[in-house]
Short mmCIF file of C-alpha atoms and ligand atoms in Angstrom, two decimals:
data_model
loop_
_atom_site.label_atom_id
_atom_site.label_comp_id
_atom_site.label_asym_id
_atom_site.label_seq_id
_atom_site.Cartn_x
_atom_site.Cartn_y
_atom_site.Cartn_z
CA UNK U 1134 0.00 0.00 0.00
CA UNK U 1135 1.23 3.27 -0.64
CA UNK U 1136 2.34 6.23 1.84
CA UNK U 1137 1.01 9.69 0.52
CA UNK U 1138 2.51 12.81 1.71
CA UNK U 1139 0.68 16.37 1.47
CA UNK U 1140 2.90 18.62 -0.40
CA UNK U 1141 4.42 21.67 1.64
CA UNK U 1142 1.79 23.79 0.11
CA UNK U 1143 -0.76 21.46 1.09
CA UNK U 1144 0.33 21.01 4.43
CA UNK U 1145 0.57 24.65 4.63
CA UNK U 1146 -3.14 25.44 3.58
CA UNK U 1147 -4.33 22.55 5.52
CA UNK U 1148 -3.34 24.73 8.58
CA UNK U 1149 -3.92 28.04 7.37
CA UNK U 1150 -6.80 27.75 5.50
CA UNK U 1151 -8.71 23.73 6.85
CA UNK U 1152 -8.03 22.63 3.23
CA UNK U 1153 -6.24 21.22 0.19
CA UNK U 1154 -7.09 20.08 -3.08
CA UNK U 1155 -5.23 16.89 -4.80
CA UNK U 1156 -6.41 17.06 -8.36
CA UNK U 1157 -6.92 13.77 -10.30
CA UNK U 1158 -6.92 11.31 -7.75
CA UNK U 1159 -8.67 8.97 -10.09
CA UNK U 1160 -8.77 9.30 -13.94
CA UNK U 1161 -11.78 11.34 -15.48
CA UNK U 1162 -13.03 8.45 -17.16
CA UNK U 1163 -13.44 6.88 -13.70
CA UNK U 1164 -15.44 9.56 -12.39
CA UNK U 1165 -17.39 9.41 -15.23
CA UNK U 1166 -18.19 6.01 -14.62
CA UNK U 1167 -19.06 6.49 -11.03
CA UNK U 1168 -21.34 9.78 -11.80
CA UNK U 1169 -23.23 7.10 -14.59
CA UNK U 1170 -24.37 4.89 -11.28
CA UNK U 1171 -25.44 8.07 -9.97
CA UNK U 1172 -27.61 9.00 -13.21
CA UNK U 1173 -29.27 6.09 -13.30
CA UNK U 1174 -29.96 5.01 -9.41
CA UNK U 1175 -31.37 8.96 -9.90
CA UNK U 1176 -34.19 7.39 -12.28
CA UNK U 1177 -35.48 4.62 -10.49
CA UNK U 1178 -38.96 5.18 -8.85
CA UNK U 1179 -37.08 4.87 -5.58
CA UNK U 1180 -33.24 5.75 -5.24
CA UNK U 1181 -31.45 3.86 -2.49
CA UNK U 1182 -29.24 5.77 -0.15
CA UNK U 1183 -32.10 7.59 1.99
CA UNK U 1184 -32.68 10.30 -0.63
CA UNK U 1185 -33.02 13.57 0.33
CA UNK U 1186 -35.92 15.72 -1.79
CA UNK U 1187 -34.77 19.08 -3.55
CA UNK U 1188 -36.87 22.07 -1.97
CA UNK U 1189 -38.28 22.57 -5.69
CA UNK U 1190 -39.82 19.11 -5.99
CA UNK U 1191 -42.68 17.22 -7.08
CA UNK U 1192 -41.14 18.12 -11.05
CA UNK U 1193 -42.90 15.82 -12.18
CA UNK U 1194 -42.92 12.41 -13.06
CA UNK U 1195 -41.48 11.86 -16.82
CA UNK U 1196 -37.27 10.78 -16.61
CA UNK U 1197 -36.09 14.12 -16.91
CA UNK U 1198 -37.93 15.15 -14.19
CA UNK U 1199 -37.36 12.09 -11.67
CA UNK U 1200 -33.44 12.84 -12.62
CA UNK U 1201 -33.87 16.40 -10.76
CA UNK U 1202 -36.16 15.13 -7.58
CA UNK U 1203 -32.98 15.03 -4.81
CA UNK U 1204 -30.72 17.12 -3.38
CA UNK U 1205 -28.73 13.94 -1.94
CA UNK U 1206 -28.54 10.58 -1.50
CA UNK U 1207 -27.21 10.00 2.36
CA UNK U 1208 -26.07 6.21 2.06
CA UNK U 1209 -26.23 5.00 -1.29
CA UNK U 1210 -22.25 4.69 -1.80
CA UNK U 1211 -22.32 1.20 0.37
CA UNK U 1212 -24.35 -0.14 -2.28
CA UNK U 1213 -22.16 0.99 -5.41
CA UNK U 1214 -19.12 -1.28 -5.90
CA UNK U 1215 -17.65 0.78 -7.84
CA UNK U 1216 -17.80 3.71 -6.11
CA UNK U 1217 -16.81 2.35 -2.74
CA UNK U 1218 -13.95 0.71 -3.74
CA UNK U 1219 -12.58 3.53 -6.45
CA UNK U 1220 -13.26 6.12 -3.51
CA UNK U 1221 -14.09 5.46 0.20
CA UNK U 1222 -11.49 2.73 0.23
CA UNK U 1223 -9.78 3.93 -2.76
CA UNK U 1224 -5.98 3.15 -2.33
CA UNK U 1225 -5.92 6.91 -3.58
CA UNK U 1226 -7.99 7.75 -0.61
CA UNK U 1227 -6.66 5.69 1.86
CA UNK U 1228 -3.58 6.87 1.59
CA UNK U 1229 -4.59 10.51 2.04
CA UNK U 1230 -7.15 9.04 5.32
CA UNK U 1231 -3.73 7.15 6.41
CA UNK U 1232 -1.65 9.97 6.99
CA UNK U 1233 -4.10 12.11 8.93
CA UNK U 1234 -5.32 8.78 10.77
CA UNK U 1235 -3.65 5.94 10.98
CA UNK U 1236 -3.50 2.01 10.26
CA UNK U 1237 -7.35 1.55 11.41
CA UNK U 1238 -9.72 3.61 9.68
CA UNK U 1239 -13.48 3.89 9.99
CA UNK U 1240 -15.68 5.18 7.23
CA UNK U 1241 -17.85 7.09 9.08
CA UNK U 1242 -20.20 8.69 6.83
CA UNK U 1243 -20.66 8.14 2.52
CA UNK U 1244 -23.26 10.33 0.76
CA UNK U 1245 -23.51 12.08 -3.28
CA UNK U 1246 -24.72 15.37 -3.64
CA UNK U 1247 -26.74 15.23 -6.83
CA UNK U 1248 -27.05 19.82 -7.04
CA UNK U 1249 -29.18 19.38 -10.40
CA UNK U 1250 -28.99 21.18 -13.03
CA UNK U 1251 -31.20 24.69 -12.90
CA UNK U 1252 -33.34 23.35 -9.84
CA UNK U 1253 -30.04 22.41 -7.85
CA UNK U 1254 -30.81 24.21 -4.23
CA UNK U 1255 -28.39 25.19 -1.68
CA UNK U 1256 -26.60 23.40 0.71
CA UNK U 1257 -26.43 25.92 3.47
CA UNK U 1258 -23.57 27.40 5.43
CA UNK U 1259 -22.09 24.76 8.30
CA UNK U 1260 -19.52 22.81 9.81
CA UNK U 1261 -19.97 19.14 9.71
CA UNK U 1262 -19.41 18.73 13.16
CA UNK U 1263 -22.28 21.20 13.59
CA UNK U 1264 -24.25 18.61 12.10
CA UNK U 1265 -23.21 16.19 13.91
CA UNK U 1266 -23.12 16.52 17.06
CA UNK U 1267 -21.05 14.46 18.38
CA UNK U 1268 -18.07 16.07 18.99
CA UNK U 1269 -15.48 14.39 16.97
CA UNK U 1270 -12.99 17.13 15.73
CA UNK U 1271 -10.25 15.14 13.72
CA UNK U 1272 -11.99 13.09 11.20
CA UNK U 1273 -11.23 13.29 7.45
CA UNK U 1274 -13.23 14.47 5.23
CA UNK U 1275 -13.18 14.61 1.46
CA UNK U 1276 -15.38 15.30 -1.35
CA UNK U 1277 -14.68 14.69 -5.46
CA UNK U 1278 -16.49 16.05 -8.09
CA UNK U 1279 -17.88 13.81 -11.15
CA UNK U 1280 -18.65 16.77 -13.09
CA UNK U 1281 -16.86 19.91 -13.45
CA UNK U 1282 -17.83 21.98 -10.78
CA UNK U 1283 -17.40 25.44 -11.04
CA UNK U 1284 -18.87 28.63 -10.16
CA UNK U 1285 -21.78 28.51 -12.66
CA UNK U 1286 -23.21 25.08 -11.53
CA UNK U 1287 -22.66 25.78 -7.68
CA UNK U 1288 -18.83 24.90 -6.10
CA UNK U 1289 -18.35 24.91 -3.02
CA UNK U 1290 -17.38 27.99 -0.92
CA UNK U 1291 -14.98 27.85 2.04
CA UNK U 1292 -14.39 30.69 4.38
CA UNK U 1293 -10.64 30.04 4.78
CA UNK U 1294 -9.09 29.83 8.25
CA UNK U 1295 -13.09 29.17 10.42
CA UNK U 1296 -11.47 25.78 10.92
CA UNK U 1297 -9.19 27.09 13.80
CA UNK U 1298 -12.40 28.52 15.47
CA UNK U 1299 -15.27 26.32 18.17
CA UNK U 1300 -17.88 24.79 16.65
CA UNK U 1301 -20.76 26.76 17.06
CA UNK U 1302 -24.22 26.07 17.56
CA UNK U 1303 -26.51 25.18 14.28
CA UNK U 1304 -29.82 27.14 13.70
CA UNK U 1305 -33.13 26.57 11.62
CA UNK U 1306 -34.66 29.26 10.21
CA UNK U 1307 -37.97 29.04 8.62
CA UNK U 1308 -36.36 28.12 4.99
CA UNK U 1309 -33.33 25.92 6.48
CA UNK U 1310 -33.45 22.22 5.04
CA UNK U 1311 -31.28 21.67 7.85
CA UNK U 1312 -28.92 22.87 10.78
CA UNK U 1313 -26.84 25.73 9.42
CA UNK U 1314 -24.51 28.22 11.42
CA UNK U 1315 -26.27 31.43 12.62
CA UNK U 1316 -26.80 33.71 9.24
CA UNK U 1317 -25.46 36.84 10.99
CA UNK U 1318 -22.03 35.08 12.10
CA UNK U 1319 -21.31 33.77 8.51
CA UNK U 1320 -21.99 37.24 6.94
CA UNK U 1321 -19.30 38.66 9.62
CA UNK U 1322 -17.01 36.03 9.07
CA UNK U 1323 -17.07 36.86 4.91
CA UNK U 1324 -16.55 40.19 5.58
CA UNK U 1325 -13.63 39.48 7.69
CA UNK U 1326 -11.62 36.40 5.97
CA UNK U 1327 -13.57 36.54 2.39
CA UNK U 1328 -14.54 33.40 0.42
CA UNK U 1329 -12.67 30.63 -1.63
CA UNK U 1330 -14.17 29.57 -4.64
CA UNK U 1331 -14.17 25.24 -4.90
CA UNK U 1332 -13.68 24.48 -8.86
CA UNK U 1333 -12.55 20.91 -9.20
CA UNK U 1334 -12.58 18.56 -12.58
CA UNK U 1335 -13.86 15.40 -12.23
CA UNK U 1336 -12.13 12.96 -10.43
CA UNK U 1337 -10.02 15.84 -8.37
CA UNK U 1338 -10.50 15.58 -4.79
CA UNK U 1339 -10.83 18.57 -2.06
CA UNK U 1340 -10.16 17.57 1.90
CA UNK U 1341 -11.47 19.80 4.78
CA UNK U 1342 -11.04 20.14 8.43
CA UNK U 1343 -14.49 19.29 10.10
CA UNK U 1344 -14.81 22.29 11.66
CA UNK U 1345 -14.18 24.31 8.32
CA UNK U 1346 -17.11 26.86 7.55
CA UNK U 1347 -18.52 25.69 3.95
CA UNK U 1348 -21.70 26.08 1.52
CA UNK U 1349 -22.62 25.51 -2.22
CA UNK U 1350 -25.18 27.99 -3.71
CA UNK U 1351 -28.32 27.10 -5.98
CA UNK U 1352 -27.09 25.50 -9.71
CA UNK U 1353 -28.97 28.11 -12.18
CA UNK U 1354 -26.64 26.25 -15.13
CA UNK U 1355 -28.21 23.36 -17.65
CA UNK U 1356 -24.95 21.54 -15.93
CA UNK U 1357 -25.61 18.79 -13.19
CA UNK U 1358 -23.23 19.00 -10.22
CA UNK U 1359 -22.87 15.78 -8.89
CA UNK U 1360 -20.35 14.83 -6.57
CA UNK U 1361 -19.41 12.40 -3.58
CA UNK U 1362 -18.14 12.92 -0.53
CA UNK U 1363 -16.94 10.95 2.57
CA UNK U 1364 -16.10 11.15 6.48
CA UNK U 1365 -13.30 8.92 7.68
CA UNK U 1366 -12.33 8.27 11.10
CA UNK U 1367 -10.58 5.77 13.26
CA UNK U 1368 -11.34 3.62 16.18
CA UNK U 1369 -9.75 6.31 19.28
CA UNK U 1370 -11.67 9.16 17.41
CA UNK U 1371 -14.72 7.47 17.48
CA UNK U 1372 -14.68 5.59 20.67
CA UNK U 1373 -18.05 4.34 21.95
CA UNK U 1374 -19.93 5.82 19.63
CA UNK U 1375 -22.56 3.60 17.57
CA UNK U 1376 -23.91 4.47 14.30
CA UNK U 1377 -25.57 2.15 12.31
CA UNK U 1378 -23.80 3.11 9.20
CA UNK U 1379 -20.54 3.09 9.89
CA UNK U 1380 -18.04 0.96 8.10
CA UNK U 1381 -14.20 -0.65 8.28
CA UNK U 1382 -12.13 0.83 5.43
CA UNK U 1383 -8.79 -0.47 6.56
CA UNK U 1384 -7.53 -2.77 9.50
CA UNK U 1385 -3.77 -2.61 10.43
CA UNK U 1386 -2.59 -1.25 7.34
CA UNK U 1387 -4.51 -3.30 5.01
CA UNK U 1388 -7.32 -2.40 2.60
CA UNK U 1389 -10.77 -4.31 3.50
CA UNK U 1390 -12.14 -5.23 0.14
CA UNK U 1391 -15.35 -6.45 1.24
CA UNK U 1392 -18.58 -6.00 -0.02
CA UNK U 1393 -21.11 -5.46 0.83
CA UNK U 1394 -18.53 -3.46 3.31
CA UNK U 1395 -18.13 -4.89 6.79
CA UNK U 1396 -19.72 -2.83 9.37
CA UNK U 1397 -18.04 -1.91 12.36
CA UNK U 1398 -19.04 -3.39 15.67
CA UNK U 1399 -18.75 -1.16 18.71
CA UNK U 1400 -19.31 -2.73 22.78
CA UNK U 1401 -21.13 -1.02 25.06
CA UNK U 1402 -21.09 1.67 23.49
CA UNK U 1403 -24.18 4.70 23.36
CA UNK U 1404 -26.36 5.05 20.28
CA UNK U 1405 -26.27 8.49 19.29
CA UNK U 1406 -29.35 10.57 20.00
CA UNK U 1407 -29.70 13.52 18.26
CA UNK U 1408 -32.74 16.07 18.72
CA UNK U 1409 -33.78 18.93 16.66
CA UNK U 1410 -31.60 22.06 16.30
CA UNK U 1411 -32.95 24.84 17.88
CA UNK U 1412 -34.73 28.20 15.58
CA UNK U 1413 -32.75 30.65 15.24
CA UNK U 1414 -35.07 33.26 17.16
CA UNK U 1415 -34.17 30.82 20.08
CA UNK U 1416 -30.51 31.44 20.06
CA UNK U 1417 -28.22 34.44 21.38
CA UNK U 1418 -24.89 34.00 20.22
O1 AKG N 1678 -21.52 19.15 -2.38
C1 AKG N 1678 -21.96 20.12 -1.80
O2 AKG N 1678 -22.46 21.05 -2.40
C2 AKG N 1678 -21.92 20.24 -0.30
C3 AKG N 1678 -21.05 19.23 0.36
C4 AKG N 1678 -20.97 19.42 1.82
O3 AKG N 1678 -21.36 20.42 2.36
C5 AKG N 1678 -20.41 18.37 2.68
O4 AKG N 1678 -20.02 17.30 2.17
O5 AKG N 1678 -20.34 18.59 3.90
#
């Protein structure tokens, strides 16, 4: 198995900024491949993976308009082949996980973000351990794009340098689809550190720090957006916690190739019990 090594620059914006970018980390022909799964789990009457609806459906119910119904599918990865052994235990990937990680890793969390073309809707401003809740810090997390992204079909934004800050408490407003970070704090935060713009080919990969402000805007463009994204962890970073979902991606070193994937078994240890995030009228920050 390989040993990857972030560049200086890398390492340099990892800590500065909560990010880095490693461009083809599989060929595009791969990620094409991988986004065709996508397209065509997108068309059955019922995706797998726990879709998630797009605020602008019912479209309708012809092909075209079943392709643009969800913002994400949530699990569906563990049931592609292809794409959880090209990416969430990619030796690519893996690698990258290794170094920040270690010889046992955990994949904690697998999900696409479909971001349709012209009905594509916003995934709002947060941290993922916002949305998680369950204080984990350190895990990995990376995201590749199948199709160009780029500022016309709805990158993803990063205020560079909110990594080094607390998590802070996620909000609902009345139009939220979920948890976001208070609206006021993000607009102070642009004003003081600005915005990076996410454009990525497909098959390049971008990895953030977990407590890393981030968003991607509506997709006005005729150009899907589709992209998938993953949470790695390891057994001391995730210590007693039990999700359902969670999955072995590499034991001692070694690559586990099965599949379906071999979820992880954790003693005694405390489902996770999440309630719902407070309104924003609720909150003084
Ligand atoms: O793909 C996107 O637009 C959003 C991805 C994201 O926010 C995440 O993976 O946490």
């Amino acid at each position: 198995m390989k040993h990857w090594k972030p560049t200086e620059e890398q390492k340099h914006q990892w800590e500065e900024k909560g990010f880095f970018i490693e461009r083809n980390v599989v060929p595009e022909d791969t990620a094409f491949d991988m986004r065709g799964v996508i397209k065509n789990e997108l068309l059955k009457p019922e995706p797998s993976g726990n879709p998630n609806a797009d605020p602008m459906d019912p479209m309708g119910d012809t092909p075209e308009a079943r392709a643009l119904r969800f913002r994400k599918l949530g699990n569906f990865c563990v049931e592609s082949p292809l794409i959880w052994h090209t990416f969430h235990t990619g030796r690519e990937m893996l690698a990258m996980a290794r170094y920040f990680l270690g010889n046992d890793i955990i994949v904690k969390f697998n999900s696409v973000f479909v971001k349709p073309a012209k009905t594509g809707s916003a995934t709002p401003w947060h941290q993922d351990n916002g949305l998680w809740r369950d204080g984990e810090t350190e895990p990995f997390n990376a995201w590749m794009a199948l199709d160009p992204a780029t500022r016309q079909n709805g990158c993803m934004q990063f205020i560079p340098g909110s990594h080094k800050g607390e998590i802070v408490q996620h909000v609902l407003y009345e139009d939220s689809i979920h948890g976001e970070l208070p609206r006021d704090l993000v607009k102070a935060r642009i004003e003081q550190c600005g915005i990076e713009h996410i454009e990525a080919n497909p098959g390049d990969v971008v990895c953030w720090h977990s407590s890393l402000w981030h968003y991607s805007p509506p997709n006005p463009s005729p150009n899907s957006r589709i992209a998938i994204a993953g949470v790695w962890t390891n057994p001391e970073i995730n210590a007693g916690r039990v999700r359902p979902l969670h999955r072995w991606g590499m034991k001692n070193g070694e690559i586990c190739t099965a599949f379906p994937p071999e979820a992880v078994q954790i003693e005694n240890g405390k489902p996770h019990q999440l309630g719902p995030f407070p309104k924003a009228s609720q909150i003084k920050q």
